[in-house]
CSV table of C-alpha atoms (C1' of nucleotides) in Angstrom, one decimal:
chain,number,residue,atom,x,y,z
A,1,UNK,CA,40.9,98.9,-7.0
A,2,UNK,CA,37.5,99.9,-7.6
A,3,UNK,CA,34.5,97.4,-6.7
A,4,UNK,CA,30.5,97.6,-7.8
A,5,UNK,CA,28.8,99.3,-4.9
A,6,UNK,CA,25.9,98.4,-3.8
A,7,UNK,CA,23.1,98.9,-0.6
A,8,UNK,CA,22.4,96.5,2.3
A,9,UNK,CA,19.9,94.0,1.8
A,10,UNK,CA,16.4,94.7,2.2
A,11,UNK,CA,17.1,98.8,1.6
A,12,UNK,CA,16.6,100.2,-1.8
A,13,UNK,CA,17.2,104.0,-3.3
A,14,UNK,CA,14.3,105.8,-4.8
A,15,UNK,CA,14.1,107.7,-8.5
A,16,UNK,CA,11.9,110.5,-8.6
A,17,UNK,CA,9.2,109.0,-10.4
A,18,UNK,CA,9.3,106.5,-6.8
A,19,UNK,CA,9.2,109.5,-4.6
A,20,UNK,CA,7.0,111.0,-6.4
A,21,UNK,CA,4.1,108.1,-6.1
A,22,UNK,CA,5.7,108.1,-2.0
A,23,UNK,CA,5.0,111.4,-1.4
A,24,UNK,CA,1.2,111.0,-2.7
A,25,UNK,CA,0.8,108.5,0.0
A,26,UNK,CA,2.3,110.5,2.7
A,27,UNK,CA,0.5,113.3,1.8
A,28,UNK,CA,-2.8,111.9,1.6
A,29,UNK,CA,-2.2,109.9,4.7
A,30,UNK,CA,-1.1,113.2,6.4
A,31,UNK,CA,-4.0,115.3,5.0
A,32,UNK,CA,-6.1,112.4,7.1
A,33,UNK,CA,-4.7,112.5,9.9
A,34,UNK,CA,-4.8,115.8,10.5
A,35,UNK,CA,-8.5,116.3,9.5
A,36,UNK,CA,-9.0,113.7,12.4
A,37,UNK,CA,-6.9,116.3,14.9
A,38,UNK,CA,-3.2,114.6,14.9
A,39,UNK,CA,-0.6,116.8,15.3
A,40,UNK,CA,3.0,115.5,14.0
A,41,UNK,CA,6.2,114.8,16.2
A,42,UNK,CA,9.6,113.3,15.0
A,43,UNK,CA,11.8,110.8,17.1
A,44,UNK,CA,15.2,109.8,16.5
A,45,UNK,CA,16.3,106.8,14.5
A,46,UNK,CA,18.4,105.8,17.3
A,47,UNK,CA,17.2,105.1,20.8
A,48,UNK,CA,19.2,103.4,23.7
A,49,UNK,CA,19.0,99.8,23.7
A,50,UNK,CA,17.2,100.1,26.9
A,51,UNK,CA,13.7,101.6,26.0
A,52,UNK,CA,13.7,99.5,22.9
A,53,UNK,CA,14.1,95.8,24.5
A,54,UNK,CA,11.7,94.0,26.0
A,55,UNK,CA,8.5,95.9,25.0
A,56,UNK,CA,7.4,93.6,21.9
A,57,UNK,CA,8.9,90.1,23.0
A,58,UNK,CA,11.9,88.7,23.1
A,59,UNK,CA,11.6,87.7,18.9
A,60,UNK,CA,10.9,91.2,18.4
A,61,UNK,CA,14.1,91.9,20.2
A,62,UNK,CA,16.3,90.0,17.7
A,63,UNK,CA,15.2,91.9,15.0
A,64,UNK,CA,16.3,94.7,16.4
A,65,UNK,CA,19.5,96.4,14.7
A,66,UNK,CA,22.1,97.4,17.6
A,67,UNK,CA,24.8,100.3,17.2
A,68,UNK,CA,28.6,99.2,18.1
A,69,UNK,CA,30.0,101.7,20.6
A,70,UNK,CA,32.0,104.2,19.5
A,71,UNK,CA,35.8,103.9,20.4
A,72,UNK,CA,37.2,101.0,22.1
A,73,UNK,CA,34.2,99.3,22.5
A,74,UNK,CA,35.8,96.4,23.2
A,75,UNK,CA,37.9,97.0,26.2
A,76,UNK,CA,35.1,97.7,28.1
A,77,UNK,CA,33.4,94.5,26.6
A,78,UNK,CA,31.8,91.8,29.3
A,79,UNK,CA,34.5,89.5,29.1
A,80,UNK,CA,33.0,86.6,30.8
A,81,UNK,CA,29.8,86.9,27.8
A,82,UNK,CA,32.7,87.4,25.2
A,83,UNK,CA,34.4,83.8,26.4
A,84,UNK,CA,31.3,82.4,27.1
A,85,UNK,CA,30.0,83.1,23.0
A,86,UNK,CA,27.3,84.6,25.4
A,87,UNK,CA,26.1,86.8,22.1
A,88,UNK,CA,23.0,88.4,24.1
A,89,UNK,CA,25.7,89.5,27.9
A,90,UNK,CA,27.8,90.6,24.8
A,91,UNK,CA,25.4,93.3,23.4
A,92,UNK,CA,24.6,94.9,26.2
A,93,UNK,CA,28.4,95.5,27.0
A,94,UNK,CA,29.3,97.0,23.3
A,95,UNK,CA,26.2,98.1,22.2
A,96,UNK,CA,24.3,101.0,23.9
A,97,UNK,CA,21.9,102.2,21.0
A,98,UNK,CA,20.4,100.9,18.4
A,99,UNK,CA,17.9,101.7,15.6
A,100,UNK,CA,13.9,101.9,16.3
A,101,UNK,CA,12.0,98.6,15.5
A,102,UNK,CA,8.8,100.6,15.5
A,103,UNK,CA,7.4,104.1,16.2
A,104,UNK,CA,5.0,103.1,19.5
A,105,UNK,CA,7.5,102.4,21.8
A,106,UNK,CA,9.6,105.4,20.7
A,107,UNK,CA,6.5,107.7,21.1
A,108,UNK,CA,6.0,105.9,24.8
A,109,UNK,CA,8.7,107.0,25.8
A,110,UNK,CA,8.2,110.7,24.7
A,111,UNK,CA,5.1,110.6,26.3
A,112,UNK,CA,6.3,110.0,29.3
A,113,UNK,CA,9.0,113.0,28.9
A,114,UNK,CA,7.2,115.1,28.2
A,115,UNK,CA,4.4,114.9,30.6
A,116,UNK,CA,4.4,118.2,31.4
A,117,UNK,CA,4.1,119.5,28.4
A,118,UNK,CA,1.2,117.3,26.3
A,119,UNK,CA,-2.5,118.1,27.2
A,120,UNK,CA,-4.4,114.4,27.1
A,121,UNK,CA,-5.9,113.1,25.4
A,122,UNK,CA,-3.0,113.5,23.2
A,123,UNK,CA,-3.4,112.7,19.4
A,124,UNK,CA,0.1,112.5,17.5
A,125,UNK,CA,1.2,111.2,14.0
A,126,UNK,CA,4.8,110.1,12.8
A,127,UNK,CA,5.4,109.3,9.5
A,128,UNK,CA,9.3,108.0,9.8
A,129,UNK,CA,11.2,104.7,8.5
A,130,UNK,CA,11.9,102.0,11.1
A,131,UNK,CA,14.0,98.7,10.9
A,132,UNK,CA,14.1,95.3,11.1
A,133,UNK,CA,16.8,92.6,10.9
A,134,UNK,CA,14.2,90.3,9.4
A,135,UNK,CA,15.0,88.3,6.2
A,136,UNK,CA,13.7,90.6,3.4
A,137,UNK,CA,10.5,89.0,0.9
A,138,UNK,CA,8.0,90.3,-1.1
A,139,UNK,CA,6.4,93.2,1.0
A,140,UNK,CA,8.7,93.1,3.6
A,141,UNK,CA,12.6,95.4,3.7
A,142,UNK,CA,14.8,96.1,6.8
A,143,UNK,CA,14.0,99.7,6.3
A,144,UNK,CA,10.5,100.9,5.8
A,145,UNK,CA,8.6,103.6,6.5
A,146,UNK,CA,5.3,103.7,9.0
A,147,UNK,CA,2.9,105.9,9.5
A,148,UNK,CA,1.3,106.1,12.6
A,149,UNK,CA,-1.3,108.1,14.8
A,150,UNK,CA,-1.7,107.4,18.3
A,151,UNK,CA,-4.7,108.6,20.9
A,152,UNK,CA,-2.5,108.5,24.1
A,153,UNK,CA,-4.2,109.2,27.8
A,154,UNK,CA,-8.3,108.4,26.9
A,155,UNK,CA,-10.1,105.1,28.1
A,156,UNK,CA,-13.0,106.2,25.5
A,157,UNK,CA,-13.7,103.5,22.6
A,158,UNK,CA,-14.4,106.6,20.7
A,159,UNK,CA,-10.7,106.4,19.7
A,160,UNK,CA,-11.3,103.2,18.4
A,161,UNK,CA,-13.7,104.4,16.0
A,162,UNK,CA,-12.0,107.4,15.0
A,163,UNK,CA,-8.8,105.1,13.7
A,164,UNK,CA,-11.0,103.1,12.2
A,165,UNK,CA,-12.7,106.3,10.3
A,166,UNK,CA,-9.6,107.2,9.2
A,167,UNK,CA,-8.5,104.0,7.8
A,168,UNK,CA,-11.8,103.9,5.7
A,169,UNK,CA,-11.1,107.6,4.9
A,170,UNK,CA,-7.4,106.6,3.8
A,171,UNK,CA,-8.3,103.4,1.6
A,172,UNK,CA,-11.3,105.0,0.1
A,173,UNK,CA,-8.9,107.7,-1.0
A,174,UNK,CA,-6.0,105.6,-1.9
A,175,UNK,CA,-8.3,103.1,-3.9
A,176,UNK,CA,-10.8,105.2,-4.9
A,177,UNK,CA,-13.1,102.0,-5.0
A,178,UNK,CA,-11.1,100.0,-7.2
A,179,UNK,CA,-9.6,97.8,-4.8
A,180,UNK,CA,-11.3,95.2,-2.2
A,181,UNK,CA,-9.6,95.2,1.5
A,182,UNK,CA,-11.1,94.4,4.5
A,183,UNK,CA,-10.4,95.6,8.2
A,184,UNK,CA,-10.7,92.7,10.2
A,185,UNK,CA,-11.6,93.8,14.2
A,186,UNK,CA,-10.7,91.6,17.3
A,187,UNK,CA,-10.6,92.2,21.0
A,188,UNK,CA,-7.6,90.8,22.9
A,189,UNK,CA,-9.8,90.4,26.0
A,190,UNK,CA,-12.2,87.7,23.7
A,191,UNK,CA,-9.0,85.6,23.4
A,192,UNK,CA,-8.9,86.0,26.9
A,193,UNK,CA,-12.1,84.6,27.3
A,194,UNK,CA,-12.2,81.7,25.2
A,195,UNK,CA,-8.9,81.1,26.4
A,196,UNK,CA,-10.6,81.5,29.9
A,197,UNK,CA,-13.4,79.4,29.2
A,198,UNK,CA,-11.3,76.2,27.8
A,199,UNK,CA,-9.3,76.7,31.6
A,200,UNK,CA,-5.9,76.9,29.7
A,201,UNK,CA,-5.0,80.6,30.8
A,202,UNK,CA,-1.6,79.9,31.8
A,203,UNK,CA,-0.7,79.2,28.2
A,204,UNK,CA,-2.1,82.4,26.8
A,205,UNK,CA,0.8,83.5,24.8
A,206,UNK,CA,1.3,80.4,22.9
A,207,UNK,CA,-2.1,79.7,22.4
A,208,UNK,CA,-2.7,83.4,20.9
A,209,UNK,CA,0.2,82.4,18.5
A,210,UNK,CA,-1.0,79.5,17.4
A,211,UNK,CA,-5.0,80.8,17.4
A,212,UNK,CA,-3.4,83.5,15.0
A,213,UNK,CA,-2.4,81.0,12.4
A,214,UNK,CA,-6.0,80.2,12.1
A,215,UNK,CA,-6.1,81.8,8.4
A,216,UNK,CA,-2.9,80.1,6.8
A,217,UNK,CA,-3.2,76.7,8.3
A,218,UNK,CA,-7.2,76.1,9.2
A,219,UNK,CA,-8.7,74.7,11.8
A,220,UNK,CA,-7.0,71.3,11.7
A,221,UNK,CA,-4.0,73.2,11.9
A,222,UNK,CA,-4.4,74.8,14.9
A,223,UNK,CA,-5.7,72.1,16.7
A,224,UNK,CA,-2.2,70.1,15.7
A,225,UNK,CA,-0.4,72.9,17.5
A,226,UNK,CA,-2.7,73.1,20.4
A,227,UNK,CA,-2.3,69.4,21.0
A,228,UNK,CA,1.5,69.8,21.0
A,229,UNK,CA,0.9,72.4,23.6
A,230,UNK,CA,-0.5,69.9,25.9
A,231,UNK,CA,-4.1,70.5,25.0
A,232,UNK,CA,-6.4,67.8,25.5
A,233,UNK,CA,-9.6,67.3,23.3
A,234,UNK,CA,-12.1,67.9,24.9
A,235,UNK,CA,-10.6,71.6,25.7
A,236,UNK,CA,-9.1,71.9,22.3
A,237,UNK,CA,-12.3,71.2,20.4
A,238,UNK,CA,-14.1,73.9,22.3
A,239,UNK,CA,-11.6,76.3,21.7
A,240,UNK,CA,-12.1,75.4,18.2
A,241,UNK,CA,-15.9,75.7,18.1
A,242,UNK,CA,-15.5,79.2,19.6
A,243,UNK,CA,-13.4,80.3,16.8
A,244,UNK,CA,-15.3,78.7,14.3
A,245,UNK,CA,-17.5,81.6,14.2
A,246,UNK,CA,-15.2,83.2,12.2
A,247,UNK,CA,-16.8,81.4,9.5
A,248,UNK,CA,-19.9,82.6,9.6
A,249,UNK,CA,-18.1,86.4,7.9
A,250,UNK,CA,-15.8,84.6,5.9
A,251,UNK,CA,-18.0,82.3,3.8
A,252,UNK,CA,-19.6,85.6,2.0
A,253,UNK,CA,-17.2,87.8,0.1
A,254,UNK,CA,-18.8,90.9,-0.5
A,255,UNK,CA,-21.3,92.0,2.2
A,256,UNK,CA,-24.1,94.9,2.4
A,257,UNK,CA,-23.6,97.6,4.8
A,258,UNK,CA,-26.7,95.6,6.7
A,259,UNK,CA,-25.2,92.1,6.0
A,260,UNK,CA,-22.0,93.2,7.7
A,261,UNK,CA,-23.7,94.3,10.9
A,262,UNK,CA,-26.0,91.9,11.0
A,263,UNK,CA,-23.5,89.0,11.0
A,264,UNK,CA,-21.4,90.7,13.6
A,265,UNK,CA,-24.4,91.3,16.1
A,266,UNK,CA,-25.0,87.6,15.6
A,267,UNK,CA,-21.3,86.7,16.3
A,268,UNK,CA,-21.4,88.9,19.1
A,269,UNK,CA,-24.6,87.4,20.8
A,270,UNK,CA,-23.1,83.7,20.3
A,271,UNK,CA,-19.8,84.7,22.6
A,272,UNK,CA,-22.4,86.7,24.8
A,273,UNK,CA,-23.9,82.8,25.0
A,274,UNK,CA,-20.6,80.9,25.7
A,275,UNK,CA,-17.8,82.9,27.2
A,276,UNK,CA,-19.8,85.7,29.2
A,277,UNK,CA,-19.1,84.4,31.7
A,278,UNK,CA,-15.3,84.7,32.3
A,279,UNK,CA,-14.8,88.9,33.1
A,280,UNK,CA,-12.0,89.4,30.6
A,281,UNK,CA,-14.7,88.1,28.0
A,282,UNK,CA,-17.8,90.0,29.0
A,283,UNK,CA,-15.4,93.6,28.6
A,284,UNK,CA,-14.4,92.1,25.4
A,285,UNK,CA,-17.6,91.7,24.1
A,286,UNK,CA,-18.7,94.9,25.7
A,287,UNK,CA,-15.9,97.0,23.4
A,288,UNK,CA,-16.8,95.2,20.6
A,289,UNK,CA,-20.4,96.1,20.8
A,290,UNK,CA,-19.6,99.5,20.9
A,291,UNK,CA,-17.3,100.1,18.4
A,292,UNK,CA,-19.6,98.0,15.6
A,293,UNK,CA,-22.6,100.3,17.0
A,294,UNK,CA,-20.7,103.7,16.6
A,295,UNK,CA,-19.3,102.5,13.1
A,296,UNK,CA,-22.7,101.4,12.0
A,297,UNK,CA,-24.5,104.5,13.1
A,298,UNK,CA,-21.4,106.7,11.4
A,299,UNK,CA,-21.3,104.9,8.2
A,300,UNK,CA,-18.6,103.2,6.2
A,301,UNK,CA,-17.2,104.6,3.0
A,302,UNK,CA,-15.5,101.6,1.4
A,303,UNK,CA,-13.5,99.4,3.9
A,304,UNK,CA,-15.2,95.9,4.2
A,305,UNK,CA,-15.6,95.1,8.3
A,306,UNK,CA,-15.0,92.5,9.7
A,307,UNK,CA,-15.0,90.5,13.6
A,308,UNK,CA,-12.3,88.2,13.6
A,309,UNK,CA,-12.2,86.1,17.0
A,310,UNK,CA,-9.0,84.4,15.4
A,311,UNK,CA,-7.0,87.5,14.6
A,312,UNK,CA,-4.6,87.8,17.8
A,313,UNK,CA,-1.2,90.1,16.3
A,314,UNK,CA,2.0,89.2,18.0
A,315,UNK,CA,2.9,92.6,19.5
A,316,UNK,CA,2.8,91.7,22.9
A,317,UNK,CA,1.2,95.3,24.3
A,318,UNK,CA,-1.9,94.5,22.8
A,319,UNK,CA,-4.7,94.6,25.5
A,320,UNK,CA,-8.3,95.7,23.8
A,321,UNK,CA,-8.7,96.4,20.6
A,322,UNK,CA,-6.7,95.1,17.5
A,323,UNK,CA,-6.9,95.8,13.8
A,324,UNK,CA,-5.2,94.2,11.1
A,325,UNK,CA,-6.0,95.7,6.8
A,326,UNK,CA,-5.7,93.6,4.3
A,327,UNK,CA,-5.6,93.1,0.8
A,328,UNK,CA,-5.8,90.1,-1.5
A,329,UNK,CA,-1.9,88.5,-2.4
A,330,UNK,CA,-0.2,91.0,0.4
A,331,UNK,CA,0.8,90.7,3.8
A,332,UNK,CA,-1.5,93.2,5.9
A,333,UNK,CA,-0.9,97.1,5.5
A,334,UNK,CA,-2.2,98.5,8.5
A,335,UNK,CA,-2.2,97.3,12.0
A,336,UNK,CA,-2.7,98.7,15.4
A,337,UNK,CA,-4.8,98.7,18.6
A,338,UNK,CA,-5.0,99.5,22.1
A,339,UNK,CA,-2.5,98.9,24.4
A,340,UNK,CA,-3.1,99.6,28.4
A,341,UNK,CA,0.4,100.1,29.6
A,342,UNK,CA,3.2,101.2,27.1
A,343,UNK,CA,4.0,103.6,29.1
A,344,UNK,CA,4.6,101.9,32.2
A,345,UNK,CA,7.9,100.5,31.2
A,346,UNK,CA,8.9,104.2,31.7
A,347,UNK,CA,7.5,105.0,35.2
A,348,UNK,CA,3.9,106.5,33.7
A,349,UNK,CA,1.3,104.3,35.1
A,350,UNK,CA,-2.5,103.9,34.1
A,351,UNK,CA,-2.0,105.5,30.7
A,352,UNK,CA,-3.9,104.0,27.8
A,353,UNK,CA,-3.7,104.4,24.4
A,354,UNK,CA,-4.6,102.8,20.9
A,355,UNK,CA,-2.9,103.8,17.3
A,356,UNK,CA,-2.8,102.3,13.8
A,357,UNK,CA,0.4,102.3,11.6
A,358,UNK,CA,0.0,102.2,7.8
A,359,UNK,CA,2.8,100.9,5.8
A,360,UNK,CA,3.9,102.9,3.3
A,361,UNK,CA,6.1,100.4,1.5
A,362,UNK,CA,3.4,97.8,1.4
A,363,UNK,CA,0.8,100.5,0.0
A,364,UNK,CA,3.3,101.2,-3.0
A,365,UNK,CA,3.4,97.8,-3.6
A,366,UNK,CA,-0.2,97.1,-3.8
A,367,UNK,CA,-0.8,100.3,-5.8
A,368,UNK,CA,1.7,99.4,-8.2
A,369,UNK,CA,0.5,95.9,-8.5
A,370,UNK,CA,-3.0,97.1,-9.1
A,371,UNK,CA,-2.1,100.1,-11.3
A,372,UNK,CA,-3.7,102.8,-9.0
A,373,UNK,CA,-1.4,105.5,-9.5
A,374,UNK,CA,-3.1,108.6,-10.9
A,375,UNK,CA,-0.8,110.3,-13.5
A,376,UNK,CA,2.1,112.4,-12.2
A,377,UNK,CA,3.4,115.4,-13.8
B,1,G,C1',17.6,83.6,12.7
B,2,U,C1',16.5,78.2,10.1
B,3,G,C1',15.6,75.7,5.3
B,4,G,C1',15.2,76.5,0.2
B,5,U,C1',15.3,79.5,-4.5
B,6,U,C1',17.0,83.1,-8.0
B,7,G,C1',20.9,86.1,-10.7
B,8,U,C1',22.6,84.9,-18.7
B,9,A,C1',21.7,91.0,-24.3
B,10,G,C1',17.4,97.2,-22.5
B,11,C,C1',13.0,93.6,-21.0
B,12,U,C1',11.1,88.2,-20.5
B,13,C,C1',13.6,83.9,-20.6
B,14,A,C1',16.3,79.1,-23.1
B,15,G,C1',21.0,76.9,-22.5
B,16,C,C1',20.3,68.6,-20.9
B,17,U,C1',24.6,65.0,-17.2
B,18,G,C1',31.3,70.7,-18.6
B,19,G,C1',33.6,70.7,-25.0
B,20,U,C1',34.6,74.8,-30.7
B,21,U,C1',32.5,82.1,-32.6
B,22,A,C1',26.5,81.9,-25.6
B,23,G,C1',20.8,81.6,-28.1
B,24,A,C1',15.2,83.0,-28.8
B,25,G,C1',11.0,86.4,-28.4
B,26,C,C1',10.0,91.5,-27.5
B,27,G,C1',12.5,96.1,-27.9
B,28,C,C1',16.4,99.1,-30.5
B,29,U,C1',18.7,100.0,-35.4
B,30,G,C1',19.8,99.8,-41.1
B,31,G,C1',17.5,98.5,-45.7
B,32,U,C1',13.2,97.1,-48.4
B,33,U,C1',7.7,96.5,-49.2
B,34,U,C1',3.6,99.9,-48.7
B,35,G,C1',-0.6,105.7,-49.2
B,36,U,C1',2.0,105.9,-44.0
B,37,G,C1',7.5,106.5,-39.0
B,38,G,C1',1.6,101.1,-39.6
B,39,U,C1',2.1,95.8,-41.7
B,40,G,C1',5.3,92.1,-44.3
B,41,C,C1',10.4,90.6,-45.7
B,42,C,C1',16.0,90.8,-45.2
B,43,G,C1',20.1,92.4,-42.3
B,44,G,C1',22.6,94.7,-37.7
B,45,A,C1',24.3,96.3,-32.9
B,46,A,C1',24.3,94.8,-28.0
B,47,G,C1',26.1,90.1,-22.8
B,48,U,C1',32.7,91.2,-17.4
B,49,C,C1',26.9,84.5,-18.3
B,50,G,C1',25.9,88.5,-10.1
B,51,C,C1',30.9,88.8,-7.8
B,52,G,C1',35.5,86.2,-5.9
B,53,G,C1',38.1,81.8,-5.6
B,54,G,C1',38.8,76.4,-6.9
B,55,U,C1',38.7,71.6,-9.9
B,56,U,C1',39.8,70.7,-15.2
B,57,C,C1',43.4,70.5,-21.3
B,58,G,C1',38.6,73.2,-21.2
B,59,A,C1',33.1,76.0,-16.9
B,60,A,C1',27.4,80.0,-18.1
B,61,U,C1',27.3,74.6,-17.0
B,62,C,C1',30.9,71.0,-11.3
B,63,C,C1',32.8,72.6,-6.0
B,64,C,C1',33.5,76.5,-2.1
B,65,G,C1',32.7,81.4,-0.5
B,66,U,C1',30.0,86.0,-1.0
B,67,C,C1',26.2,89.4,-2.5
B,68,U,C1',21.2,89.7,-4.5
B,69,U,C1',16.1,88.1,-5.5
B,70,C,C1',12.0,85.4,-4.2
B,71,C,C1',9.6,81.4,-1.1
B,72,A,C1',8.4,78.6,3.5
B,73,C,C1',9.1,78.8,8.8
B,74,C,C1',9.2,82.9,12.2
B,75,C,C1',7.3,87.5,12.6
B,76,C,C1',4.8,91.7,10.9
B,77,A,C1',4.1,97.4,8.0
RNA sequence: GUGGUUGUAGCUCAGCUGGUUAGAGCGCUGGUUUGUGGUGCCGGAAGUCGCGGGUUCGAAUCCCGUCUUCCACCCCA
């Protein structure tokens, strides 16, 4: 009896002409990072269950593949979960480990053991594959590689601009000026403010969710969902105006270096008008000036910039910064941004950091798509 | 995880409500045309119809299960 074999869903082998088109996107993704100062560190695929819940949400959670025990797993099993179908009680009895969802909270938790060790600011990169139970599509597998650099243990917004750099250096690289993308910029604390400023605060997770939508299902959209969140219209319609200046960026396609400043400065000085007053909003805006003013004064190879008071990211750590890449007909590339208290989870307190991850996977496919390969020997 | 969708020659696909030896284009190959391994013409090879069950006299076609693909939701790299 001999049957087909096969891989799990949402995995796939690679030939060597595949590796070979990988490895030029590791390597010049590495040859970045390390220009920028990053030194590399490797975590295990498996971490305990423990560090890995409850650091993203409790979606992100479920997505999360868990290890069986080894042995008789189940005579040490909860049995009141196991009669109850309680599947969540369950887990936790018979499953101990599991595989890493992303590479931040792993790196978190080295952080914090080795302490002693690490000189902060500390700037690593890991390029290593993560997984996800999700239901596989275009652009998106259960195993997938990411490649991320971290600045862990500095306040300074400098950071920010750094990753930023980088992902201009990367694209410009990787593109080599053939291919549009655009790094949209948000703050977490602006959400806060408009959130803030509309008096709904105590909502904040849902309305983030909904706000993030803004893109796929417009603005009638998300004033649907914010009504079926209790919103009333007065508040919801102010919400709405606030984030309406997204439109101002998104009606021109192609900017000027001047252009793109120019509209941001104006973005910024409307929020200064109408949410400045709420603290969370005033720090936001605060960031935000910053980080345009050092990017303008540094210069921009090829990335399109963008303020984008509607992008929010679902990772719940976010808590300044966020930046999402994209690229026409693809689900983003690149994410990241600054998150005050990863470490906390794990006994380090007042430890901040920001980081970007690039996905490799999702860079093949748009290089492939748009024929950007040079030739390999 | 929820709801869909896809899987037929190397590639892209057709095959209506089940019925005789499963088709097309491209590619491959043999011959021929021609100054040419290019063009035109004639012929050929190649398919467990994703996999496993079931219904039926009979299934690629109907039913169930399973795997896979892609899509929406969800989420994100």
């Amino acid at each position: 009896m001999s049957s087909k074999p096969s891989i799990p869903k949402g995995t796939r082998d690679f030939s060597p002409i595949e590796m070979a088109r990988r490895n030029y996107i590791f390597d010049t993704i590495k040859k970045v990072y390390k220009r920028y100062g990053f030194q590399q560190i490797e975590t295990p695929a498996m971490e305990n269950l423990n560090t890995l819940i409850g650091t993203g949400g409790d979606e992100s959670d479920q997505l999360i593949f868990k290890i069986l025990n080894s042995g008789d797993y189940l005579s040490k099993a909860d049995e009141k979960a196991l009669a109850d179908k309680n599947s969540n009680g369950l887990t936790r009895s018979i499953a101990e480990k599991a595989l890493r969802y992303d590479l931040t909270v792993p790196f978190a938790r080295y952080v914090v053991q080795n302490q002693n060790d690490i000189t902060f600011p500390f700037r690593r990169y890991q390029i290593q594959p993560v997984w996800r139970a999700d239901r596989p599509q275009k652009g998106r597998y259960r195993e997938f590689y990411q490649c991320d650099a971290d600045i862990i243990g500095s306040n300074s917004l400098l950071n920010e601009v750094d990753l930023i750099k980088i992902i201009d250096d990367v694209f410009t690289e990787l593109f080599r000026g053939k291919l549009d993308y655009t790094v949209s910029i948000n703050n977490r604390k602006i959400l806060q403010g408009i959130i803030e400023s509309v008096g709904e605060q105590d909502k904040f997770e849902q309305i983030v969710v909904a706000i993030d939508k803004y893109d796929k299902i417009g603005s009638d959209g998300v004033i649907k969902e914010l009504y079926n969140l209790g919103f009333d219209e007065k508040s919801g319609e102010k919400l709405l105006q606030l984030l309406g200046v997204k439109e101002a960026s998104d009606s021109f396609k192609k900017l000027s270096f001047e252009e793109t400043f120019k509209i941001i400065t104006l973005q910024l000085e409307f929020f200064e008008k109408s949410i400045a007053d709420t603290i969370n909003g005033q720090k936001g805006i605060e960031e935000l000036e910053f980080v345009f003013e050092k990017l303008k004064s540094l210069g921009i190879r090829t990335a399109n910039i963008k303020f984008d008071p509607t992008l929010a990211r679902g990772l719940g750590y976010y808590t300044g910064t966020i930046i999402e890449v994209k690229v026409d007909n693809f689900p983003s590339i690149c994410g990241g941004g600054r998150y005050d208290d990863l470490t906390g989870k794990f006994g380090l307190k007042d430890v901040s950091g920001v980081g970007i991850s690039f996905g490799a996977d999702r860079i093949y496919d748009v290089l492939l798509d748009n024929n950007l390969y040079p030739e390999f020997k």
